[in-house]
Amino acid sequence: HLCAWDPQKRPTAEQSLHHPFFN
């Protein structure tokens, strides 16, 4: 969910690595 991902809320490194956008 790219809409749910907010750079300002910066998710944890693990969430970011597992996020489809980063894969």
Phi, psi and omega in degrees: 000094181294330181294326182283335182282122181234118180309327182288333180271357183016097178295168181294161182303318181297315180298320181294318182293326182272352181290132182310325183296330183270350183270000000 
